[in-house]
Amino acid sequence: MIIEVCPVHGDFCRTTFASLHISQKKQILPKETLMIEHIPHDSHARMVPLKHVMDQLHEAAQSLKNCSTHPGGATLLCIPVEQLRDLEFVLVRTDQKQKDWVAGDMLSAVESEMTDTRSAMTRLRPVVSKARDGELFAQDLLAALKAESDPRVARQRFLVTRAESTTIRDEQEVLASPHHRKLPKKYPAMQPYVLSVMVAAMAKTTANAHLLLIGEDLSGELFSMRDSGFRSVSTQVPGLEDLRCLNFYMAYDIAVSVELAISVGVGGAGLEYGVTLMRLNHRRDTMLAVKKAMTADQFNLFL
């Protein structure tokens, strides 16, 4: 054993080691394909499903911990850097279990799919570049995602470009790589929006309001009519008077027009909206509606 030095953790000494033994049942062997033009490959190459490797790593880590007698505050589980340098994850396209009778050969399908992927990533690059420069607005981002055939897949591809330590490539080109400028988590809209909402909930201790989007005035740039009655946004209410008014609107189910500053982020679960309440519109007319509802309700209030 020797003492080594880590710039973060200080002196350390390697004491116990674990090696993975991948079962042959989990290894994927290449299969020869008859083609007009022969494509050379390593006939001894093998693949192992990532989940199986992760399970093995978890088992190895747990076994090392269980046999350790080192103090808890002086123990680290590590992987040598020289081994990580050669580690490469591979995405594998398998044959479909239920084949399409009119489908062509698998190689043609894979080439077509990869062409689509490269084209989509190429279309995203100007958007990503503007994002890194701090020049991307929410409208531009959503327009780029909606222009793709599947916006959900487009969101996932955009998330790939946010990776800070991973390079993604195929046999022809680099699709995404780390960058010294991180992508923002949120993108602001170019201007505030006036929207009709219902107050779904109020949190008194935090002065937080949950607003349900309704009506036909939803901006097609940021929302869709499918959001009406389903999507809610959360915002802080800065003024005591606005807080009191919103509580009245919630109590009597009265719709209100609000002006919101909106930002949009892309997450694994979909679009993430952040809003800031700028003002309540038509306050006088809305409070008259509250007064009318209270008057109609007072005859039954104490019965």
PDB file of C-alpha atoms in Angstrom:
ATOM      1  CA  MET A   1       0.000   0.000   0.000  1.00  0.00           C
ATOM      2  CA  ILE A   2       1.086   3.585  -0.636  1.00  0.00           C
ATOM      3  CA  ILE A   3      -0.138   6.970   0.516  1.00  0.00           C
ATOM      4  CA  GLU A   4      -1.519   9.122  -2.321  1.00  0.00           C
ATOM      5  CA  VAL A   5      -2.695  12.723  -2.361  1.00  0.00           C
ATOM      6  CA  CYS A   6      -6.040  14.112  -3.561  1.00  0.00           C
ATOM      7  CA  PRO A   7      -6.395  17.918  -3.922  1.00  0.00           C
ATOM      8  CA  VAL A   8      -9.921  17.672  -2.464  1.00  0.00           C
ATOM      9  CA  HIS A   9      -9.741  14.917   0.155  1.00  0.00           C
ATOM     10  CA  GLY A  10      -6.073  15.080   1.085  1.00  0.00           C
ATOM     11  CA  ASP A  11      -4.016  11.939   1.801  1.00  0.00           C
ATOM     12  CA  PHE A  12      -5.622   8.603   0.961  1.00  0.00           C
ATOM     13  CA  CYS A  13      -4.661   4.948   0.688  1.00  0.00           C
ATOM     14  CA  ARG A  14      -6.309   2.286  -1.498  1.00  0.00           C
ATOM     15  CA  THR A  15      -7.141  -0.662   0.746  1.00  0.00           C
ATOM     16  CA  THR A  16      -9.882  -2.901  -0.677  1.00  0.00           C
ATOM     17  CA  PHE A  17     -10.877  -3.588  -4.273  1.00  0.00           C
ATOM     18  CA  ALA A  18     -13.954  -4.954  -6.077  1.00  0.00           C
ATOM     19  CA  SER A  19     -14.113  -6.418  -9.591  1.00  0.00           C
ATOM     20  CA  LEU A  20     -17.271  -6.963 -11.621  1.00  0.00           C
ATOM     21  CA  HIS A  21     -17.934 -10.385 -13.100  1.00  0.00           C
ATOM     22  CA  ILE A  22     -20.525  -9.999 -15.844  1.00  0.00           C
ATOM     23  CA  SER A  23     -22.506 -13.158 -16.488  1.00  0.00           C
ATOM     24  CA  GLN A  24     -22.416 -14.461 -20.064  1.00  0.00           C
ATOM     25  CA  LYS A  25     -26.216 -14.526 -19.976  1.00  0.00           C
ATOM     26  CA  LYS A  26     -26.180 -10.717 -19.765  1.00  0.00           C
ATOM     27  CA  GLN A  27     -23.708 -10.182 -22.613  1.00  0.00           C
ATOM     28  CA  ILE A  28     -24.968  -9.183 -26.051  1.00  0.00           C
ATOM     29  CA  LEU A  29     -23.111 -10.800 -28.951  1.00  0.00           C
ATOM     30  CA  PRO A  30     -22.972  -9.252 -32.449  1.00  0.00           C
ATOM     31  CA  LYS A  31     -24.684 -11.061 -35.274  1.00  0.00           C
ATOM     32  CA  GLU A  32     -23.381 -11.317 -38.818  1.00  0.00           C
ATOM     33  CA  THR A  33     -25.642  -9.663 -41.402  1.00  0.00           C
ATOM     34  CA  LEU A  34     -25.512 -10.557 -45.063  1.00  0.00           C
ATOM     35  CA  MET A  35     -24.989  -7.383 -47.089  1.00  0.00           C
ATOM     36  CA  ILE A  36     -23.743  -6.446 -50.532  1.00  0.00           C
ATOM     37  CA  GLU A  37     -20.899  -4.454 -48.972  1.00  0.00           C
ATOM     38  CA  HIS A  38     -19.142  -6.059 -46.063  1.00  0.00           C
ATOM     39  CA  ILE A  39     -18.829  -3.888 -42.928  1.00  0.00           C
ATOM     40  CA  PRO A  40     -15.922  -5.110 -40.807  1.00  0.00           C
ATOM     41  CA  HIS A  41     -16.441  -5.368 -37.067  1.00  0.00           C
ATOM     42  CA  ASP A  42     -14.936  -7.068 -34.052  1.00  0.00           C
ATOM     43  CA  SER A  43     -16.606 -10.462 -33.866  1.00  0.00           C
ATOM     44  CA  HIS A  44     -15.591 -10.703 -30.200  1.00  0.00           C
ATOM     45  CA  ALA A  45     -17.264  -7.429 -29.174  1.00  0.00           C
ATOM     46  CA  ARG A  46     -19.901  -7.662 -26.470  1.00  0.00           C
ATOM     47  CA  MET A  47     -22.420  -5.340 -24.869  1.00  0.00           C
ATOM     48  CA  VAL A  48     -23.951  -5.462 -21.399  1.00  0.00           C
ATOM     49  CA  PRO A  49     -27.248  -3.703 -20.510  1.00  0.00           C
ATOM     50  CA  LEU A  50     -26.553  -0.628 -18.391  1.00  0.00           C
ATOM     51  CA  LYS A  51     -29.090  -1.615 -15.729  1.00  0.00           C
ATOM     52  CA  HIS A  52     -27.182  -4.837 -15.101  1.00  0.00           C
ATOM     53  CA  VAL A  53     -23.921  -2.879 -14.735  1.00  0.00           C
ATOM     54  CA  MET A  54     -25.565  -0.445 -12.310  1.00  0.00           C
ATOM     55  CA  ASP A  55     -26.886  -3.365 -10.263  1.00  0.00           C
ATOM     56  CA  GLN A  56     -23.407  -4.880 -10.203  1.00  0.00           C
ATOM     57  CA  LEU A  57     -21.847  -1.565  -9.160  1.00  0.00           C
ATOM     58  CA  HIS A  58     -24.375  -1.200  -6.362  1.00  0.00           C
ATOM     59  CA  GLU A  59     -23.640  -4.732  -5.167  1.00  0.00           C
ATOM     60  CA  ALA A  60     -19.878  -4.149  -5.321  1.00  0.00           C
ATOM     61  CA  ALA A  61     -20.159  -0.859  -3.415  1.00  0.00           C
ATOM     62  CA  GLN A  62     -22.322  -2.446  -0.736  1.00  0.00           C
ATOM     63  CA  SER A  63     -19.921  -5.376  -0.384  1.00  0.00           C
ATOM     64  CA  LEU A  64     -16.946  -3.032   0.016  1.00  0.00           C
ATOM     65  CA  LYS A  65     -18.788  -1.049   2.680  1.00  0.00           C
ATOM     66  CA  ASN A  66     -19.800  -4.200   4.538  1.00  0.00           C
ATOM     67  CA  CYS A  67     -16.234  -5.513   4.792  1.00  0.00           C
ATOM     68  CA  SER A  68     -14.715  -2.155   5.723  1.00  0.00           C
ATOM     69  CA  THR A  69     -13.328  -1.453   9.201  1.00  0.00           C
ATOM     70  CA  HIS A  70     -12.346   2.144   8.373  1.00  0.00           C
ATOM     71  CA  PRO A  71     -13.948   4.975  10.387  1.00  0.00           C
ATOM     72  CA  GLY A  72     -17.131   6.233   8.753  1.00  0.00           C
ATOM     73  CA  GLY A  73     -15.841   9.784   8.362  1.00  0.00           C
ATOM     74  CA  ALA A  74     -12.638   8.562   6.715  1.00  0.00           C
ATOM     75  CA  THR A  75     -14.058   6.263   4.052  1.00  0.00           C
ATOM     76  CA  LEU A  76     -14.660   6.872   0.342  1.00  0.00           C
ATOM     77  CA  LEU A  77     -15.935   4.592  -2.429  1.00  0.00           C
ATOM     78  CA  CYS A  78     -14.125   5.472  -5.663  1.00  0.00           C
ATOM     79  CA  ILE A  79     -13.388   4.438  -9.242  1.00  0.00           C
ATOM     80  CA  PRO A  80      -9.821   4.964 -10.565  1.00  0.00           C
ATOM     81  CA  VAL A  81      -9.646   7.749 -13.138  1.00  0.00           C
ATOM     82  CA  GLU A  82      -7.560   5.632 -15.510  1.00  0.00           C
ATOM     83  CA  GLN A  83     -10.460   3.178 -15.777  1.00  0.00           C
ATOM     84  CA  LEU A  84     -13.081   5.892 -16.277  1.00  0.00           C
ATOM     85  CA  ARG A  85     -11.172   7.355 -19.225  1.00  0.00           C
ATOM     86  CA  ASP A  86     -11.958   4.264 -21.294  1.00  0.00           C
ATOM     87  CA  LEU A  87     -15.563   3.930 -20.085  1.00  0.00           C
ATOM     88  CA  GLU A  88     -18.127   4.556 -22.822  1.00  0.00           C
ATOM     89  CA  PHE A  89     -21.897   4.199 -22.695  1.00  0.00           C
ATOM     90  CA  VAL A  90     -23.544   2.973 -25.892  1.00  0.00           C
ATOM     91  CA  LEU A  91     -27.125   3.346 -27.089  1.00  0.00           C
ATOM     92  CA  VAL A  92     -28.149   0.199 -28.976  1.00  0.00           C
ATOM     93  CA  ARG A  93     -30.993  -0.067 -31.486  1.00  0.00           C
ATOM     94  CA  THR A  94     -32.543  -3.546 -31.282  1.00  0.00           C
ATOM     95  CA  ASP A  95     -34.898  -5.276 -33.656  1.00  0.00           C
ATOM     96  CA  GLN A  96     -38.580  -4.834 -32.902  1.00  0.00           C
ATOM     97  CA  LYS A  97     -40.386  -7.709 -31.231  1.00  0.00           C
ATOM     98  CA  GLN A  98     -43.469  -7.154 -33.400  1.00  0.00           C
ATOM     99  CA  LYS A  99     -42.137  -6.477 -36.856  1.00  0.00           C
ATOM    100  CA  ASP A 100     -43.836  -4.327 -39.442  1.00  0.00           C
ATOM    101  CA  TRP A 101     -44.548  -6.410 -42.544  1.00  0.00           C
ATOM    102  CA  VAL A 102     -43.689  -3.509 -44.829  1.00  0.00           C
ATOM    103  CA  ALA A 103     -40.588  -2.434 -42.918  1.00  0.00           C
ATOM    104  CA  GLY A 104     -37.241  -2.585 -44.649  1.00  0.00           C
ATOM    105  CA  ASP A 105     -34.081  -4.055 -43.231  1.00  0.00           C
ATOM    106  CA  MET A 106     -32.876  -2.933 -39.820  1.00  0.00           C
ATOM    107  CA  LEU A 107     -29.731  -1.200 -41.095  1.00  0.00           C
ATOM    108  CA  SER A 108     -31.782   1.096 -43.359  1.00  0.00           C
ATOM    109  CA  ALA A 109     -34.110   1.916 -40.467  1.00  0.00           C
ATOM    110  CA  VAL A 110     -31.202   2.771 -38.187  1.00  0.00           C
ATOM    111  CA  GLU A 111     -29.569   5.007 -40.799  1.00  0.00           C
ATOM    112  CA  SER A 112     -32.853   6.857 -41.325  1.00  0.00           C
ATOM    113  CA  GLU A 113     -33.359   7.328 -37.589  1.00  0.00           C
ATOM    114  CA  MET A 114     -29.826   8.634 -37.099  1.00  0.00           C
ATOM    115  CA  THR A 115     -30.262  11.066 -40.000  1.00  0.00           C
ATOM    116  CA  ASP A 116     -33.375  12.401 -38.279  1.00  0.00           C
ATOM    117  CA  THR A 117     -31.479  12.756 -35.007  1.00  0.00           C
ATOM    118  CA  ARG A 118     -28.598  14.640 -36.612  1.00  0.00           C
ATOM    119  CA  SER A 119     -30.992  16.977 -38.426  1.00  0.00           C
ATOM    120  CA  ALA A 120     -32.935  17.703 -35.238  1.00  0.00           C
ATOM    121  CA  MET A 121     -29.769  18.437 -33.246  1.00  0.00           C
ATOM    122  CA  THR A 122     -28.552  20.714 -36.063  1.00  0.00           C
ATOM    123  CA  ARG A 123     -31.815  22.688 -35.902  1.00  0.00           C
ATOM    124  CA  LEU A 124     -31.401  23.055 -32.132  1.00  0.00           C
ATOM    125  CA  ARG A 125     -27.851  24.444 -32.261  1.00  0.00           C
ATOM    126  CA  PRO A 126     -28.799  28.083 -33.061  1.00  0.00           C
ATOM    127  CA  VAL A 127     -31.352  27.989 -30.234  1.00  0.00           C
ATOM    128  CA  VAL A 128     -28.788  26.584 -27.808  1.00  0.00           C
ATOM    129  CA  SER A 129     -26.223  29.184 -28.912  1.00  0.00           C
ATOM    130  CA  LYS A 130     -28.657  32.032 -28.208  1.00  0.00           C
ATOM    131  CA  ALA A 131     -29.451  30.466 -24.825  1.00  0.00           C
ATOM    132  CA  ARG A 132     -25.757  30.370 -23.865  1.00  0.00           C
ATOM    133  CA  ASP A 133     -25.397  34.022 -24.896  1.00  0.00           C
ATOM    134  CA  GLY A 134     -28.386  34.998 -22.737  1.00  0.00           C
ATOM    135  CA  GLU A 135     -30.352  36.101 -25.814  1.00  0.00           C
ATOM    136  CA  LEU A 136     -33.042  33.399 -25.901  1.00  0.00           C
ATOM    137  CA  PHE A 137     -36.617  34.326 -25.008  1.00  0.00           C
ATOM    138  CA  ALA A 138     -39.350  31.917 -23.984  1.00  0.00           C
ATOM    139  CA  GLN A 139     -41.275  32.516 -27.215  1.00  0.00           C
ATOM    140  CA  ASP A 140     -38.264  31.528 -29.345  1.00  0.00           C
ATOM    141  CA  LEU A 141     -37.616  28.392 -27.290  1.00  0.00           C
ATOM    142  CA  LEU A 142     -41.210  27.156 -27.451  1.00  0.00           C
ATOM    143  CA  ALA A 143     -41.465  27.979 -31.163  1.00  0.00           C
ATOM    144  CA  ALA A 144     -38.393  25.828 -31.838  1.00  0.00           C
ATOM    145  CA  LEU A 145     -39.788  22.919 -29.801  1.00  0.00           C
ATOM    146  CA  LYS A 146     -43.252  23.130 -31.382  1.00  0.00           C
ATOM    147  CA  ALA A 147     -41.726  23.156 -34.880  1.00  0.00           C
ATOM    148  CA  GLU A 148     -40.486  19.594 -34.357  1.00  0.00           C
ATOM    149  CA  SER A 149     -42.703  16.638 -35.224  1.00  0.00           C
ATOM    150  CA  ASP A 150     -42.792  15.566 -31.560  1.00  0.00           C
ATOM    151  CA  PRO A 151     -42.358  18.453 -29.073  1.00  0.00           C
ATOM    152  CA  ARG A 152     -41.862  15.992 -26.216  1.00  0.00           C
ATOM    153  CA  VAL A 153     -38.859  14.421 -27.945  1.00  0.00           C
ATOM    154  CA  ALA A 154     -37.610  17.903 -28.833  1.00  0.00           C
ATOM    155  CA  ARG A 155     -37.669  18.846 -25.134  1.00  0.00           C
ATOM    156  CA  GLN A 156     -35.600  15.771 -24.317  1.00  0.00           C
ATOM    157  CA  ARG A 157     -33.048  16.672 -26.995  1.00  0.00           C
ATOM    158  CA  PHE A 158     -32.809  20.189 -25.589  1.00  0.00           C
ATOM    159  CA  LEU A 159     -32.083  18.707 -22.150  1.00  0.00           C
ATOM    160  CA  VAL A 160     -29.211  16.749 -23.713  1.00  0.00           C
ATOM    161  CA  THR A 161     -27.525  20.036 -24.612  1.00  0.00           C
ATOM    162  CA  ARG A 162     -27.605  21.044 -20.906  1.00  0.00           C
ATOM    163  CA  ALA A 163     -25.289  18.170 -19.932  1.00  0.00           C
ATOM    164  CA  GLU A 164     -22.199  19.640 -18.274  1.00  0.00           C
ATOM    165  CA  SER A 165     -19.825  16.683 -18.475  1.00  0.00           C
ATOM    166  CA  THR A 166     -21.067  14.359 -21.227  1.00  0.00           C
ATOM    167  CA  THR A 167     -20.265  14.192 -24.936  1.00  0.00           C
ATOM    168  CA  ILE A 168     -22.862  12.547 -27.189  1.00  0.00           C
ATOM    169  CA  ARG A 169     -21.759  11.412 -30.649  1.00  0.00           C
ATOM    170  CA  ASP A 170     -22.534   8.887 -33.346  1.00  0.00           C
ATOM    171  CA  GLU A 171     -20.221   7.415 -35.973  1.00  0.00           C
ATOM    172  CA  GLN A 172     -20.260  10.615 -38.044  1.00  0.00           C
ATOM    173  CA  GLU A 173     -20.369  13.652 -35.780  1.00  0.00           C
ATOM    174  CA  VAL A 174     -20.599  15.034 -32.265  1.00  0.00           C
ATOM    175  CA  LEU A 175     -24.227  15.685 -31.400  1.00  0.00           C
ATOM    176  CA  ALA A 176     -23.713  17.482 -28.079  1.00  0.00           C
ATOM    177  CA  SER A 177     -20.727  18.258 -25.888  1.00  0.00           C
ATOM    178  CA  PRO A 178     -19.969  20.148 -22.657  1.00  0.00           C
ATOM    179  CA  HIS A 179     -19.572  23.909 -22.842  1.00  0.00           C
ATOM    180  CA  HIS A 180     -17.946  26.388 -20.472  1.00  0.00           C
ATOM    181  CA  ARG A 181     -21.139  28.471 -20.460  1.00  0.00           C
ATOM    182  CA  LYS A 182     -24.034  26.729 -18.754  1.00  0.00           C
ATOM    183  CA  LEU A 183     -27.544  26.926 -20.151  1.00  0.00           C
ATOM    184  CA  PRO A 184     -30.017  28.956 -18.062  1.00  0.00           C
ATOM    185  CA  LYS A 185     -32.734  27.072 -16.192  1.00  0.00           C
ATOM    186  CA  LYS A 186     -35.436  29.637 -17.109  1.00  0.00           C
ATOM    187  CA  TYR A 187     -36.099  31.834 -20.164  1.00  0.00           C
ATOM    188  CA  PRO A 188     -38.092  35.078 -19.805  1.00  0.00           C
ATOM    189  CA  ALA A 189     -40.923  36.096 -22.087  1.00  0.00           C
ATOM    190  CA  MET A 190     -40.369  39.197 -24.210  1.00  0.00           C
ATOM    191  CA  GLN A 191     -43.227  41.085 -22.561  1.00  0.00           C
ATOM    192  CA  PRO A 192     -45.822  40.679 -19.777  1.00  0.00           C
ATOM    193  CA  TYR A 193     -49.083  38.871 -20.537  1.00  0.00           C
ATOM    194  CA  VAL A 194     -52.623  39.702 -19.463  1.00  0.00           C
ATOM    195  CA  LEU A 195     -54.493  36.467 -18.668  1.00  0.00           C
ATOM    196  CA  SER A 196     -57.776  35.427 -17.095  1.00  0.00           C
ATOM    197  CA  VAL A 197     -57.379  33.209 -14.037  1.00  0.00           C
ATOM    198  CA  MET A 198     -59.272  31.647 -11.184  1.00  0.00           C
ATOM    199  CA  VAL A 199     -57.637  31.674  -7.748  1.00  0.00           C
ATOM    200  CA  ALA A 200     -57.226  27.987  -6.939  1.00  0.00           C
ATOM    201  CA  ALA A 201     -55.465  28.279  -3.565  1.00  0.00           C
ATOM    202  CA  MET A 202     -53.854  30.809  -1.248  1.00  0.00           C
ATOM    203  CA  ALA A 203     -51.097  30.216   1.281  1.00  0.00           C
ATOM    204  CA  LYS A 204     -51.392  32.801   4.062  1.00  0.00           C
ATOM    205  CA  THR A 205     -48.034  32.121   5.671  1.00  0.00           C
ATOM    206  CA  THR A 206     -46.091  32.502   2.426  1.00  0.00           C
ATOM    207  CA  ALA A 207     -48.418  34.910   0.549  1.00  0.00           C
ATOM    208  CA  ASN A 208     -48.330  32.480  -2.364  1.00  0.00           C
ATOM    209  CA  ALA A 209     -51.197  32.229  -4.846  1.00  0.00           C
ATOM    210  CA  HIS A 210     -51.994  29.331  -7.193  1.00  0.00           C
ATOM    211  CA  LEU A 211     -53.735  30.675 -10.289  1.00  0.00           C
ATOM    212  CA  LEU A 212     -55.655  28.438 -12.695  1.00  0.00           C
ATOM    213  CA  LEU A 213     -55.506  29.621 -16.310  1.00  0.00           C
ATOM    214  CA  ILE A 214     -58.934  29.935 -17.947  1.00  0.00           C
ATOM    215  CA  GLY A 215     -60.632  31.639 -20.861  1.00  0.00           C
ATOM    216  CA  GLU A 216     -59.787  32.100 -24.509  1.00  0.00           C
ATOM    217  CA  ASP A 217     -57.062  34.728 -24.104  1.00  0.00           C
ATOM    218  CA  LEU A 218     -54.208  32.256 -23.566  1.00  0.00           C
ATOM    219  CA  SER A 219     -51.206  33.262 -25.646  1.00  0.00           C
ATOM    220  CA  GLY A 220     -50.479  30.746 -28.389  1.00  0.00           C
ATOM    221  CA  GLU A 221     -46.794  31.654 -28.011  1.00  0.00           C
ATOM    222  CA  LEU A 222     -46.533  30.301 -24.464  1.00  0.00           C
ATOM    223  CA  PHE A 223     -49.669  28.229 -23.911  1.00  0.00           C
ATOM    224  CA  SER A 224     -52.352  26.355 -25.789  1.00  0.00           C
ATOM    225  CA  MET A 225     -56.101  26.134 -25.385  1.00  0.00           C
ATOM    226  CA  ARG A 226     -55.570  22.704 -23.840  1.00  0.00           C
ATOM    227  CA  ASP A 227     -54.056  24.532 -20.847  1.00  0.00           C
ATOM    228  CA  SER A 228     -57.344  26.319 -20.140  1.00  0.00           C
ATOM    229  CA  GLY A 229     -58.845  24.918 -16.947  1.00  0.00           C
ATOM    230  CA  PHE A 230     -55.915  22.545 -16.406  1.00  0.00           C
ATOM    231  CA  ARG A 231     -52.626  24.450 -16.046  1.00  0.00           C
ATOM    232  CA  SER A 232     -51.990  26.430 -12.901  1.00  0.00           C
ATOM    233  CA  VAL A 233     -49.103  28.758 -12.052  1.00  0.00           C
ATOM    234  CA  SER A 234     -47.800  29.872  -8.688  1.00  0.00           C
ATOM    235  CA  THR A 235     -46.734  33.394  -7.730  1.00  0.00           C
ATOM    236  CA  GLN A 236     -45.910  35.504  -4.709  1.00  0.00           C
ATOM    237  CA  VAL A 237     -48.394  38.270  -3.868  1.00  0.00           C
ATOM    238  CA  PRO A 238     -46.326  41.282  -2.763  1.00  0.00           C
ATOM    239  CA  GLY A 239     -49.087  43.637  -1.519  1.00  0.00           C
ATOM    240  CA  LEU A 240     -51.463  43.116   1.395  1.00  0.00           C
ATOM    241  CA  GLU A 241     -54.355  44.688  -0.543  1.00  0.00           C
ATOM    242  CA  ASP A 242     -53.834  42.324  -3.499  1.00  0.00           C
ATOM    243  CA  LEU A 243     -53.622  39.403  -1.084  1.00  0.00           C
ATOM    244  CA  ARG A 244     -56.951  40.352   0.464  1.00  0.00           C
ATOM    245  CA  CYS A 245     -58.596  40.775  -2.943  1.00  0.00           C
ATOM    246  CA  LEU A 246     -57.367  37.391  -4.188  1.00  0.00           C
ATOM    247  CA  ASN A 247     -58.770  35.708  -1.099  1.00  0.00           C
ATOM    248  CA  PHE A 248     -62.181  37.257  -1.866  1.00  0.00           C
ATOM    249  CA  TYR A 249     -61.948  36.113  -5.499  1.00  0.00           C
ATOM    250  CA  MET A 250     -61.152  32.573  -4.370  1.00  0.00           C
ATOM    251  CA  ALA A 251     -63.959  32.494  -1.798  1.00  0.00           C
ATOM    252  CA  TYR A 252     -66.596  33.478  -4.370  1.00  0.00           C
ATOM    253  CA  ASP A 253     -65.147  31.735  -7.475  1.00  0.00           C
ATOM    254  CA  ILE A 254     -64.720  34.993  -9.376  1.00  0.00           C
ATOM    255  CA  ALA A 255     -62.423  35.146 -12.391  1.00  0.00           C
ATOM    256  CA  VAL A 256     -59.874  37.924 -12.447  1.00  0.00           C
ATOM    257  CA  SER A 257     -57.644  39.484 -15.095  1.00  0.00           C
ATOM    258  CA  VAL A 258     -53.986  39.594 -14.061  1.00  0.00           C
ATOM    259  CA  GLU A 259     -50.822  40.913 -15.668  1.00  0.00           C
ATOM    260  CA  LEU A 260     -47.957  38.432 -15.314  1.00  0.00           C
ATOM    261  CA  ALA A 261     -44.268  38.411 -16.118  1.00  0.00           C
ATOM    262  CA  ILE A 262     -43.614  34.845 -17.267  1.00  0.00           C
ATOM    263  CA  SER A 263     -40.533  32.680 -17.621  1.00  0.00           C
ATOM    264  CA  VAL A 264     -40.375  29.151 -19.025  1.00  0.00           C
ATOM    265  CA  GLY A 265     -37.962  26.322 -18.330  1.00  0.00           C
ATOM    266  CA  VAL A 266     -37.610  22.853 -19.813  1.00  0.00           C
ATOM    267  CA  GLY A 267     -37.524  19.978 -17.358  1.00  0.00           C
ATOM    268  CA  GLY A 268     -37.702  16.223 -17.480  1.00  0.00           C
ATOM    269  CA  ALA A 269     -41.435  16.305 -16.711  1.00  0.00           C
ATOM    270  CA  GLY A 270     -42.207  18.983 -19.304  1.00  0.00           C
ATOM    271  CA  LEU A 271     -42.411  22.763 -19.355  1.00  0.00           C
ATOM    272  CA  GLU A 272     -41.928  24.617 -16.086  1.00  0.00           C
ATOM    273  CA  TYR A 273     -43.553  28.046 -15.770  1.00  0.00           C
ATOM    274  CA  GLY A 274     -42.492  30.760 -13.370  1.00  0.00           C
ATOM    275  CA  VAL A 275     -44.622  33.894 -13.002  1.00  0.00           C
ATOM    276  CA  THR A 276     -44.433  37.203 -11.186  1.00  0.00           C
ATOM    277  CA  LEU A 277     -47.682  39.027 -10.422  1.00  0.00           C
ATOM    278  CA  MET A 278     -47.421  42.593 -11.702  1.00  0.00           C
ATOM    279  CA  ARG A 279     -50.980  43.830 -11.119  1.00  0.00           C
ATOM    280  CA  LEU A 280     -54.618  42.891 -10.781  1.00  0.00           C
ATOM    281  CA  ASN A 281     -56.594  44.424 -13.639  1.00  0.00           C
ATOM    282  CA  HIS A 282     -60.117  45.891 -13.427  1.00  0.00           C
ATOM    283  CA  ARG A 283     -59.977  45.819  -9.627  1.00  0.00           C
ATOM    284  CA  ARG A 284     -63.061  48.037  -9.202  1.00  0.00           C
ATOM    285  CA  ASP A 285     -65.279  45.917 -11.476  1.00  0.00           C
ATOM    286  CA  THR A 286     -64.040  42.685  -9.911  1.00  0.00           C
ATOM    287  CA  MET A 287     -64.680  43.935  -6.365  1.00  0.00           C
ATOM    288  CA  LEU A 288     -68.183  44.974  -7.418  1.00  0.00           C
ATOM    289  CA  ALA A 289     -68.692  41.357  -8.507  1.00  0.00           C
ATOM    290  CA  VAL A 290     -67.455  40.251  -5.084  1.00  0.00           C
ATOM    291  CA  LYS A 291     -69.866  42.645  -3.350  1.00  0.00           C
ATOM    292  CA  LYS A 292     -72.751  41.336  -5.458  1.00  0.00           C
ATOM    293  CA  ALA A 293     -71.869  37.739  -4.612  1.00  0.00           C
ATOM    294  CA  MET A 294     -71.592  38.573  -0.896  1.00  0.00           C
ATOM    295  CA  THR A 295     -74.963  40.331  -0.943  1.00  0.00           C
ATOM    296  CA  ALA A 296     -76.626  37.364  -2.627  1.00  0.00           C
ATOM    297  CA  ASP A 297     -75.000  34.998  -0.160  1.00  0.00           C
ATOM    298  CA  GLN A 298     -75.706  36.856   3.095  1.00  0.00           C
ATOM    299  CA  PHE A 299     -79.375  35.785   3.217  1.00  0.00           C
ATOM    300  CA  ASN A 300     -78.337  32.136   3.511  1.00  0.00           C
ATOM    301  CA  LEU A 301     -75.147  32.636   5.538  1.00  0.00           C
ATOM    302  CA  PHE A 302     -76.640  32.242   9.022  1.00  0.00           C
ATOM    303  CA  LEU A 303     -79.621  29.978   8.275  1.00  0.00           C
TER     304      LEU A 303
END
